[in-house]
């Protein structure tokens, strides 16, 4: 499928801009973009992940951050940027952080197509929240757990296995430190309720937390401007990096994590 989605001429876009046109687009093409982002828009991709690497079953799996009933929830205030976000801006944040890529113009055809697909899921009920795994985890135990439960799909070095559609979980091919998955509680919760892919509910909360701690101890791409996140000084307990507002408030700061040089500029709207 991927070789039919290399719309190279669509990859050269201008700087990020606010959405000014009505939400209209092609949901079929939108799903193709979400399913093969790097192949479809290589100039905007900074790693080997796809949008559906985390939003499983094309955004319909209730335990994996579904897109169902998402359109009606935006615009909405989010504490990480500290302002009200449109859905287009939220998608761009995922592109910049989870895909370690370059944001799209928010009035572009590609953005309208992706929003159009998400809109097709708006009539579906939003699933109940899953129980959050709020455990720090043990890196040594997590190394053993990863080898036993994860390496067969994601590789011994976390590099992923494209033939299995199993994404990289650390290194240059994985999400940046600014992604939600780079937070301990978020990743542990995702693992507990969704992994292994062929054996959901086989990980205990403790084992999921340990594996998350091990995975997040590995190097991944930086996210420029991350220090501006949570400008009100209210970062979550498991935030992966220090923020300026938290420093000013005298709050405890997380230990530094190993970072890799960014491959693609996010071209963020924030200055």
Coordinates of N, CA, C and O in Angstrom, one line a residue, residues 54-240:
X54 N 0.0 4.7 17.6 CA -0.5 4.8 18.9 C -2.0 4.8 19.0 O -2.6 4.2 19.9
X55 N -2.6 5.4 18.0 CA -4.1 5.4 17.9 C -4.5 4.2 17.2 O -4.8 4.2 15.9
X56 N -4.6 3.1 17.9 CA -4.7 1.8 17.2 C -6.1 1.6 16.6 O -7.1 2.2 16.9
X57 N -6.1 0.6 15.6 CA -7.3 0.2 14.9 C -7.9 1.5 14.2 O -9.1 1.7 14.3
X58 N -7.0 2.3 13.6 CA -7.4 3.5 12.9 C -8.2 4.5 13.8 O -9.1 5.1 13.4
X59 N -7.7 4.5 15.0 CA -8.3 5.5 16.0 C -9.6 5.0 16.6 O -10.3 5.9 17.2
X60 N -10.0 3.8 16.5 CA -11.3 3.3 17.0 C -11.1 2.4 18.3 O -12.1 2.2 18.9
X61 N -9.9 2.0 18.6 CA -9.8 1.2 19.8 C -9.9 2.0 21.1 O -9.1 3.0 21.3
X62 N -10.9 1.7 21.9 CA -11.2 2.5 23.0 C -10.1 2.6 24.1 O -10.0 3.6 24.8
X63 N -9.2 1.7 24.1 CA -8.1 1.7 25.1 C -6.9 2.4 24.6 O -5.9 2.6 25.4
X64 N -6.9 2.8 23.4 CA -5.7 3.4 22.8 C -5.9 4.8 22.2 O -5.7 5.0 21.1
X65 N -6.3 5.7 23.1 CA -6.5 7.1 22.8 C -7.3 7.3 21.5 O -6.8 7.7 20.4
X66 N -8.5 6.8 21.5 CA -9.4 6.8 20.3 C -9.7 8.2 19.8 O -9.7 9.2 20.5
X67 N -10.0 8.3 18.5 CA -10.5 9.5 17.9 C -12.0 9.6 17.9 O -12.5 10.6 17.4
X68 N -12.7 8.6 18.4 CA -14.1 8.7 18.4 C -14.6 9.9 19.3 O -14.0 10.2 20.3
X69 N -15.6 10.6 18.8 CA -16.2 11.7 19.4 C -15.2 12.8 19.7 O -15.4 13.6 20.6
X70 N -14.1 12.9 18.9 CA -13.1 13.9 19.2 C -13.5 15.2 18.6 O -13.2 16.3 19.2
X71 N -14.0 15.3 17.4 CA -14.3 16.5 16.7 C -15.1 17.5 17.6 O -14.8 18.7 17.6
X72 N -16.1 16.9 18.3 CA -17.0 17.8 19.0 C -16.4 18.3 20.3 O -17.0 19.2 21.0
X73 N -15.2 17.8 20.6 CA -14.5 18.3 21.9 C -13.6 19.5 21.6 O -12.9 19.9 22.6
X74 N -13.5 19.9 20.4 CA -12.6 21.0 20.1 C -13.3 22.1 19.4 O -14.4 21.9 18.8
X75 N -12.9 23.4 19.7 CA -11.7 23.8 20.4 C -11.8 23.5 21.9 O -13.0 23.5 22.4
X76 N -10.7 23.4 22.6 CA -10.7 23.1 24.0 C -9.4 23.6 24.6 O -8.4 23.6 24.0
X77 N -9.5 24.0 25.9 CA -8.3 24.4 26.6 C -7.4 23.2 27.0 O -8.0 22.2 27.5
X78 N -6.1 23.3 26.8 CA -5.2 22.2 27.2 C -4.1 22.9 28.0 O -3.5 23.9 27.6
X79 N -3.8 22.2 29.1 CA -2.8 22.9 30.0 C -1.4 22.8 29.5 O -0.5 23.6 29.9
X80 N -1.0 21.9 28.6 CA 0.3 21.8 28.1 C 0.7 23.0 27.3 O 1.7 23.6 27.7
X81 N 0.0 23.4 26.3 CA 0.3 24.7 25.7 C -0.1 25.9 26.5 O 0.4 27.0 26.3
X82 N -1.2 25.7 27.3 CA -1.7 26.8 28.1 C -2.6 27.7 27.4 O -2.8 28.9 27.7
X83 N -3.3 27.2 26.3 CA -4.3 28.0 25.6 C -5.3 27.0 25.0 O -5.2 25.8 25.0
X84 N -6.4 27.6 24.4 CA -7.4 26.8 23.7 C -6.9 26.4 22.4 O -6.5 27.2 21.5
X85 N -7.0 25.1 22.1 CA -6.5 24.5 20.9 C -7.6 24.1 20.0 O -8.6 23.6 20.4
X86 N -7.4 24.4 18.7 CA -8.3 23.8 17.7 C -7.9 22.3 17.4 O -6.8 21.9 17.8
X87 N -8.7 21.6 16.7 CA -8.3 20.2 16.4 C -7.1 20.2 15.5 O -6.2 19.3 15.6
X88 N -7.1 21.2 14.5 CA -6.0 21.2 13.6 C -4.7 21.5 14.4 O -3.6 20.8 14.1
X89 N -4.7 22.3 15.3 CA -3.5 22.6 16.1 C -3.1 21.3 16.9 O -1.9 21.0 17.1
X90 N -4.1 20.6 17.4 CA -3.8 19.4 18.2 C -3.2 18.4 17.3 O -2.2 17.7 17.8
X91 N -3.6 18.2 16.1 CA -3.0 17.3 15.2 C -1.6 17.7 14.9 O -0.7 16.9 14.9
X92 N -1.4 19.0 14.7 CA 0.0 19.5 14.5 C 0.9 19.2 15.7 O 2.1 18.9 15.5
X93 N 0.4 19.3 16.9 CA 1.2 19.0 18.0 C 1.6 17.5 18.0 O 2.8 17.2 18.3
X94 N 0.8 16.6 17.6 CA 1.1 15.2 17.5 C 2.2 15.0 16.4 O 3.1 14.2 16.5
X95 N 2.0 15.7 15.3 CA 3.0 15.6 14.2 C 4.4 16.1 14.7 O 5.4 15.4 14.5
X96 N 4.4 17.2 15.4 CA 5.7 17.7 15.9 C 6.3 16.9 17.0 O 7.5 16.8 17.1
X97 N 5.5 16.3 17.9 CA 6.0 15.6 19.1 C 6.1 14.1 18.8 O 7.1 13.5 19.0
X98 N 4.9 13.5 18.6 CA 4.9 12.0 18.4 C 5.6 11.6 17.2 O 6.3 10.5 17.1
X99 N 5.5 12.3 16.1 CA 6.1 12.0 14.8 C 7.4 12.7 14.6 O 8.1 12.5 13.6
X100 N 7.8 13.5 15.7 CA 9.1 14.3 15.6 C 9.2 15.0 14.3 O 10.3 15.1 13.8
X101 N 8.1 15.5 13.8 CA 8.1 16.0 12.4 C 7.9 17.5 12.4 O 7.9 18.2 13.4
X102 N 7.6 18.0 11.1 CA 7.3 19.4 10.9 C 5.8 19.6 10.7 O 5.2 18.9 9.9
X103 N 5.3 20.6 11.4 CA 3.9 20.9 11.3 C 3.4 21.2 9.9 O 4.2 21.7 9.1
X104 N 2.1 20.9 9.6 CA 1.5 21.2 8.4 C 0.8 22.6 8.5 O 0.5 23.1 9.6
X105 N 0.6 23.2 7.3 CA -0.3 24.4 7.3 C -1.7 23.9 7.8 O -2.2 22.9 7.3
X106 N -2.3 24.6 8.7 CA -3.5 24.2 9.2 C -4.7 24.4 8.3 O -5.8 23.9 8.6
X107 N -4.5 25.1 7.2 CA -5.5 25.2 6.2 C -5.2 24.4 4.9 O -5.8 24.6 3.9
X108 N -4.3 23.5 5.1 CA -3.8 22.7 3.9 C -4.8 21.6 3.6 O -5.7 21.2 4.4
X109 N -4.7 21.1 2.4 CA -5.6 20.0 2.0 C -5.4 18.8 2.9 O -6.3 18.1 3.3
X110 N -4.1 18.5 3.2 CA -3.8 17.3 4.0 C -4.4 17.4 5.4 O -5.0 16.4 5.9
X111 N -4.4 18.6 6.0 CA -5.0 18.7 7.3 C -6.5 18.6 7.2 O -7.1 17.9 8.0
X112 N -7.1 19.2 6.2 CA -8.6 19.0 6.0 C -9.0 17.6 5.8 O -10.0 17.1 6.3
X113 N -8.1 16.8 5.1 CA -8.4 15.4 4.9 C -8.3 14.6 6.2 O -9.2 13.7 6.4
X114 N -7.3 14.9 7.0 CA -7.2 14.1 8.2 C -8.3 14.5 9.2 O -8.9 13.6 9.8
X115 N -8.7 15.7 9.2 CA -9.8 16.1 10.1 C -11.1 15.5 9.6 O -12.0 15.0 10.3
X116 N -11.2 15.4 8.3 CA -12.4 14.8 7.7 C -12.6 13.3 8.1 O -13.7 12.8 8.4
X117 N -11.5 12.6 8.2 CA -11.5 11.2 8.6 C -12.0 11.1 10.1 O -12.8 10.4 10.5
X118 N -11.3 12.0 10.9 CA -11.7 12.0 12.3 C -13.1 12.3 12.5 O -13.8 11.8 13.4
X119 N -13.6 13.2 11.7 CA -15.0 13.6 11.7 C -16.0 12.4 11.5 O -17.1 12.4 12.0
X120 N -15.6 11.5 10.7 CA -16.4 10.3 10.5 C -16.6 9.5 11.7 O -17.6 8.7 11.8
X121 N -15.7 9.6 12.7 CA -15.8 8.9 13.9 C -16.6 9.7 15.0 O -16.7 9.2 16.2
X122 N -17.0 10.8 14.7 CA -17.6 11.7 15.7 C -18.9 11.2 16.3 O -19.2 11.5 17.4
X123 N -19.7 10.4 15.5 CA -20.9 9.9 15.9 C -20.8 8.7 16.9 O -21.8 8.3 17.5
X124 N -19.6 8.2 16.9 CA -19.4 7.0 17.8 C -19.2 7.5 19.2 O -18.6 8.5 19.5
X125 N -19.7 6.7 20.2 CA -19.6 7.1 21.6 C -18.1 7.1 22.0 O -17.3 6.2 21.5
X126 N -17.7 8.0 22.8 CA -16.3 8.0 23.3 C -16.3 7.0 24.5 O -17.1 7.0 25.4
X127 N -15.3 6.2 24.4 CA -15.2 5.1 25.4 C -14.8 5.7 26.8 O -14.2 6.7 26.9
X128 N -15.1 4.9 27.8 CA -14.8 5.3 29.2 C -13.2 5.3 29.3 O -12.5 4.5 28.6
X129 N -12.7 6.2 30.2 CA -11.3 6.2 30.4 C -10.8 4.9 31.1 O -11.6 4.3 31.9
X130 N -9.7 4.5 30.7 CA -9.1 3.3 31.4 C -8.4 3.7 32.7 O -8.0 4.9 32.8
X131 N -8.1 2.8 33.5 CA -7.4 3.1 34.8 C -6.0 3.5 34.5 O -5.3 2.8 33.8
X132 N -5.5 4.6 35.0 CA -4.2 5.1 34.8 C -3.2 4.3 35.7 O -3.5 4.1 36.9
X133 N -2.1 3.9 35.1 CA -1.0 3.2 35.9 C -0.1 4.3 36.4 O 0.8 4.7 35.7
X134 N -0.3 4.7 37.7 CA 0.6 5.7 38.3 C 1.6 5.1 39.1 O 1.6 5.2 40.4
X135 N 2.6 4.4 38.5 CA 3.7 3.8 39.1 C 5.0 4.2 38.5 O 5.0 4.3 37.2
X136 N 6.0 4.4 39.2 CA 7.3 4.9 38.7 C 8.0 3.8 37.9 O 8.6 4.1 36.8
X137 N 8.0 2.5 38.3 CA 8.6 1.5 37.6 C 10.1 1.3 37.9 O 10.7 2.2 38.4
X138 N 10.6 0.1 37.7 CA 12.0 -0.2 37.9 C 12.7 -0.6 36.6 O 12.2 -1.5 35.9
X139 N 13.7 0.2 36.3 CA 14.4 0.0 35.0 C 15.0 -1.4 34.8 O 14.9 -2.0 33.8
X140 N 15.6 -1.9 35.9 CA 16.2 -3.3 35.8 C 15.2 -4.3 35.5 O 15.4 -5.2 34.6
X141 N 14.1 -4.3 36.3 CA 13.0 -5.3 36.0 C 12.4 -5.0 34.6 O 12.0 -6.0 33.9
X142 N 12.3 -3.8 34.2 CA 11.7 -3.4 33.0 C 12.6 -3.9 31.8 O 12.0 -4.3 30.8
X143 N 13.9 -4.0 31.9 CA 14.7 -4.5 30.9 C 14.4 -6.0 30.7 O 14.3 -6.5 29.5
X144 N 14.2 -6.7 31.8 CA 13.9 -8.1 31.6 C 12.5 -8.3 31.1 O 12.2 -9.2 30.2
X145 N 11.5 -7.5 31.5 CA 10.2 -7.5 31.0 C 10.1 -7.2 29.5 O 9.4 -7.9 28.7
X146 N 10.9 -6.2 29.1 CA 10.9 -5.9 27.7 C 11.4 -7.0 26.8 O 10.9 -7.4 25.8
X147 N 12.5 -7.7 27.3 CA 13.1 -8.8 26.5 C 12.1 -9.9 26.4 O 12.0 -10.6 25.4
X148 N 11.3 -10.1 27.4 CA 10.3 -11.3 27.4 C 9.1 -11.0 26.7 O 8.5 -11.9 26.0
X149 N 8.6 -9.7 26.7 CA 7.3 -9.4 26.2 C 7.2 -8.5 24.9 O 6.2 -8.5 24.2
X150 N 8.3 -7.8 24.7 CA 8.3 -6.7 23.7 C 9.3 -6.9 22.5 O 9.0 -6.5 21.4
X151 N 10.4 -7.4 22.9 CA 11.5 -7.5 21.9 C 11.2 -8.3 20.6 O 11.7 -7.9 19.5
X152 N 10.3 -9.2 20.7 CA 10.0 -10.1 19.5 C 9.3 -9.2 18.4 O 9.4 -9.6 17.3
X153 N 8.7 -8.1 18.8 CA 8.0 -7.3 17.8 C 8.8 -6.0 17.6 O 8.9 -5.5 16.5
X154 N 9.3 -5.4 18.7 CA 9.9 -4.1 18.6 C 11.4 -4.1 18.6 O 12.0 -3.0 18.5
X155 N 12.0 -5.3 18.6 CA 13.4 -5.4 18.4 C 14.2 -5.3 19.7 O 13.8 -4.6 20.6
X156 N 15.3 -6.0 19.8 CA 16.1 -5.9 21.0 C 16.7 -4.6 21.3 O 17.0 -4.2 22.4
X157 N 16.9 -3.8 20.2 CA 17.4 -2.4 20.4 C 16.3 -1.4 20.3 O 16.6 -0.2 20.0
X158 N 15.1 -1.8 20.4 CA 14.0 -0.8 20.3 C 13.7 -0.2 18.9 O 13.0 0.8 18.8
X159 N 14.3 -0.8 17.9 CA 14.3 -0.2 16.5 C 13.0 -0.5 15.8 O 12.8 0.1 14.7
X160 N 12.1 -1.4 16.3 CA 10.9 -1.7 15.6 C 11.1 -2.7 14.5 O 12.2 -3.0 14.1
X161 N 10.0 -3.2 14.0 CA 10.0 -4.2 12.9 C 9.0 -3.8 11.9 O 7.8 -4.1 12.0
X162 N 9.3 -3.1 10.8 CA 8.4 -2.6 9.8 C 7.5 -3.7 9.2 O 6.3 -3.5 8.9
X163 N 8.1 -4.9 9.1 CA 7.3 -6.0 8.5 C 6.1 -6.3 9.3 O 5.1 -6.9 8.8
X164 N 6.2 -6.1 10.6 CA 5.1 -6.4 11.5 C 4.3 -5.1 11.9 O 3.4 -5.2 12.7
X165 N 4.6 -4.0 11.2 CA 4.0 -2.7 11.6 C 4.2 -2.4 13.1 O 3.4 -1.7 13.7
X166 N 5.3 -2.9 13.6 CA 5.7 -2.6 15.0 C 6.7 -1.5 15.1 O 7.8 -1.6 14.5
X167 N 6.3 -0.3 15.6 CA 7.1 0.9 15.6 C 8.3 0.8 16.5 O 8.4 0.0 17.5
X168 N 9.3 1.7 16.2 CA 10.4 1.8 17.1 C 9.9 2.5 18.4 O 9.0 3.3 18.4
X169 N 10.5 2.0 19.5 CA 10.1 2.5 20.8 C 11.1 3.4 21.5 O 10.9 4.0 22.6
X170 N 12.3 3.5 20.9 CA 13.3 4.5 21.3 C 14.2 4.7 20.2 O 14.1 4.1 19.1
X171 N 15.1 5.7 20.3 CA 16.1 6.0 19.2 C 15.5 7.0 18.2 O 14.4 7.5 18.4
X172 N 16.2 7.2 17.1 CA 15.8 8.2 16.1 C 14.5 7.8 15.4 O 13.8 8.7 14.9
X173 N 14.1 6.6 15.4 CA 12.9 6.2 14.8 C 11.6 6.3 15.6 O 10.5 6.0 15.1
X174 N 11.8 6.7 16.9 CA 10.6 6.7 17.8 C 10.2 8.2 18.1 O 10.7 9.1 17.5
X175 N 9.2 8.3 19.0 CA 8.6 9.6 19.3 C 9.6 10.4 20.1 O 10.5 9.9 20.7
X176 N 9.4 11.7 20.1 CA 10.3 12.6 20.7 C 10.0 12.7 22.2 O 9.0 12.2 22.7
X177 N 11.0 13.3 23.0 CA 10.8 13.5 24.4 C 9.6 14.4 24.7 O 9.0 14.3 25.8
X178 N 9.1 15.2 23.8 CA 8.0 16.0 24.0 C 6.6 15.4 23.8 O 5.6 16.0 24.0
X179 N 6.6 14.1 23.4 CA 5.4 13.4 23.1 C 4.7 12.9 24.4 O 5.4 12.7 25.4
X180 N 3.4 12.7 24.4 CA 2.8 12.2 25.6 C 3.3 10.9 26.0 O 3.3 10.5 27.2
X181 N 3.6 10.0 25.0 CA 4.1 8.7 25.3 C 5.5 8.7 26.0 O 5.9 7.7 26.6
X182 N 6.1 9.9 26.0 CA 7.4 10.0 26.8 C 7.2 10.2 28.3 O 8.1 10.3 29.0
X183 N 5.9 10.3 28.7 CA 5.6 10.4 30.1 C 5.4 9.0 30.7 O 4.7 8.1 30.1
X184 N 5.9 8.7 31.9 CA 5.9 7.4 32.5 C 4.5 6.9 32.7 O 4.2 5.7 32.3
X185 N 3.6 7.6 33.2 CA 2.2 7.1 33.5 C 1.5 6.9 32.2 O 0.7 5.9 32.1
X186 N 1.7 7.7 31.2 CA 1.0 7.6 29.9 C 1.4 6.3 29.2 O 0.6 5.5 28.7
X187 N 2.7 6.1 29.1 CA 3.2 4.9 28.5 C 2.8 3.6 29.2 O 2.4 2.6 28.6
X188 N 3.0 3.7 30.5 CA 2.6 2.5 31.3 C 1.2 2.1 31.2 O 0.8 0.9 31.0
X189 N 0.3 3.1 31.1 CA -1.1 2.9 30.9 C -1.4 2.3 29.6 O -2.2 1.3 29.4
X190 N -0.8 2.8 28.5 CA -0.9 2.3 27.2 C -0.5 0.9 27.1 O -1.2 0.0 26.5
X191 N 0.7 0.6 27.7 CA 1.2 -0.8 27.7 C 0.2 -1.8 28.4 O 0.0 -2.9 27.9
X192 N -0.2 -1.3 29.6 CA -1.1 -2.2 30.4 C -2.4 -2.6 29.6 O -2.8 -3.8 29.7
X193 N -2.9 -1.7 28.9 CA -4.2 -1.9 28.2 C -4.2 -2.3 26.8 O -5.2 -2.7 26.2
X194 N -3.0 -2.3 26.2 CA -2.9 -2.6 24.7 C -1.8 -3.5 24.3 O -1.8 -4.0 23.2
X195 N -0.8 -3.8 25.1 CA 0.3 -4.6 24.8 C 0.4 -5.8 25.7 O 0.0 -5.8 26.8
X196 N 1.0 -6.9 25.2 CA 1.5 -7.1 23.8 C 0.3 -7.1 22.8 O -0.9 -7.4 23.2
X197 N 0.5 -6.7 21.6 CA -0.6 -6.5 20.6 C -1.5 -7.7 20.5 O -2.7 -7.6 20.3
X198 N -0.9 -8.9 20.6 CA -1.6 -10.1 20.4 C -2.0 -10.7 21.8 O -2.5 -11.9 21.9
X199 N -1.9 -10.0 22.9 CA -2.2 -10.5 24.2 C -2.6 -9.4 25.1 O -2.0 -9.2 26.2
X200 N -3.7 -8.7 24.8 CA -4.1 -7.6 25.7 C -4.5 -8.1 27.1 O -5.1 -9.2 27.2
X201 N -4.2 -7.3 28.1 CA -4.5 -7.6 29.5 C -3.6 -8.7 30.0 O -4.0 -9.4 31.0
X202 N -2.5 -8.9 29.4 CA -1.5 -9.9 30.0 C -0.5 -9.3 30.8 O 0.3 -10.0 31.5
X203 N -0.3 -8.0 30.8 CA 0.7 -7.3 31.6 C 0.0 -6.8 32.9 O -1.1 -6.2 32.8
X204 N 0.6 -7.0 34.0 CA 0.2 -6.4 35.2 C 0.5 -4.9 35.2 O 1.4 -4.5 34.4
X205 N -0.1 -4.1 36.1 CA 0.3 -2.7 36.2 C 1.7 -2.5 36.5 O 2.4 -1.7 36.0
X206 N 2.2 -3.4 37.4 CA 3.6 -3.3 37.9 C 4.6 -3.6 36.7 O 5.6 -2.9 36.5
X207 N 4.3 -4.6 36.0 CA 5.1 -5.0 34.8 C 5.1 -3.9 33.8 O 6.1 -3.6 33.2
X208 N 3.9 -3.4 33.5 CA 3.8 -2.3 32.5 C 4.6 -1.1 32.9 O 5.3 -0.5 32.1
X209 N 4.6 -0.8 34.2 CA 5.3 0.4 34.7 C 6.8 0.1 34.6 O 7.6 1.1 34.2
X210 N 7.2 -1.1 34.9 CA 8.7 -1.4 34.8 C 9.2 -1.3 33.3 O 10.2 -0.7 33.1
X211 N 8.4 -1.8 32.4 CA 8.8 -1.8 31.0 C 8.8 -0.3 30.5 O 9.7 0.1 29.8
X212 N 7.8 0.4 30.9 CA 7.8 1.9 30.5 C 9.0 2.6 31.1 O 9.7 3.4 30.3
X213 N 9.4 2.3 32.3 CA 10.6 3.0 32.9 C 11.8 2.6 32.1 O 12.7 3.4 31.8
X214 N 12.0 1.3 31.7 CA 13.1 0.9 30.9 C 13.1 1.6 29.5 O 14.1 2.2 29.1
X215 N 12.0 1.6 28.8 CA 11.9 2.2 27.5 C 12.2 3.7 27.5 O 13.0 4.2 26.7
X216 N 11.7 4.3 28.6 CA 11.9 5.8 28.6 C 13.3 6.2 29.2 O 13.7 7.4 29.2
X217 N 14.1 5.2 29.6 CA 15.5 5.5 30.0 C 16.4 5.6 28.8 O 17.5 6.0 28.9
X218 N 15.9 5.2 27.6 CA 16.7 5.2 26.4 C 16.6 6.6 25.7 O 15.7 7.3 25.9
X219 N 17.6 6.8 24.9 CA 17.7 8.1 24.2 C 16.6 8.2 23.1 O 16.3 7.2 22.4
X220 N 16.1 9.4 22.9 CA 15.1 9.7 21.9 C 15.3 11.1 21.4 O 16.0 11.9 22.1
X221 N 14.7 11.5 20.3 CA 14.9 12.9 19.8 C 14.3 13.9 20.7 O 13.4 13.7 21.5
X222 N 15.0 15.1 20.7 CA 14.6 16.2 21.5 C 13.4 16.9 20.9 O 13.0 16.6 19.7
X223 N 12.7 17.8 21.7 CA 11.6 18.6 21.1 C 11.9 20.0 21.5 O 11.7 20.4 22.6
X224 N 12.4 20.8 20.5 CA 12.7 22.2 20.8 C 11.5 23.0 21.4 O 10.4 22.8 20.9
X225 N 11.7 23.8 22.4 CA 10.6 24.6 22.9 C 9.9 23.9 24.0 O 8.9 24.5 24.6
X226 N 10.3 22.7 24.4 CA 9.6 21.9 25.4 C 9.5 22.7 26.8 O 8.6 22.4 27.6
X227 N 10.5 23.5 27.0 CA 10.6 24.2 28.3 C 9.4 25.2 28.5 O 9.1 25.6 29.6
X228 N 8.8 25.5 27.4 CA 7.6 26.4 27.4 C 6.3 25.8 27.8 O 5.3 26.4 28.0
X229 N 6.3 24.4 27.9 CA 5.1 23.7 28.2 C 4.6 24.0 29.6 O 5.4 24.3 30.4
X230 N 3.3 23.8 29.8 CA 2.7 24.0 31.1 C 3.1 25.4 31.6 O 3.7 25.5 32.7
X231 N 2.8 26.4 30.9 CA 3.2 27.8 31.3 C 2.7 28.3 32.6 O 3.2 29.2 33.2
X232 N 1.6 27.6 33.1 CA 1.1 28.0 34.4 C 1.8 27.3 35.6 O 1.4 27.4 36.8
X233 N 2.8 26.6 35.3 CA 3.6 25.9 36.3 C 2.9 24.7 36.9 O 3.1 24.3 38.1
X234 N 2.1 24.0 36.1 CA 1.3 22.9 36.6 C 1.6 21.6 35.8 O 0.7 20.9 35.3
X235 N 2.9 21.3 35.5 CA 3.2 20.0 34.8 C 2.8 18.8 35.5 O 2.7 18.8 36.8
X236 N 2.4 17.7 34.8 CA 2.0 16.5 35.5 C 3.2 15.9 36.2 O 4.4 16.2 35.9
X237 N 3.0 15.0 37.2 CA 4.0 14.4 38.0 C 5.0 13.6 37.2 O 6.2 13.5 37.5
X238 N 4.6 13.1 36.0 CA 5.5 12.2 35.2 C 6.0 12.9 34.0 O 6.5 12.3 33.1
X239 N 6.0 14.3 34.0 CA 6.5 15.0 32.8 C 8.0 14.6 32.6 O 8.7 14.4 33.6
X240 N 8.4 14.5 31.4 CA 9.7 14.0 31.1 C 10.9 15.0 31.1 O 12.0 14.6 30.9

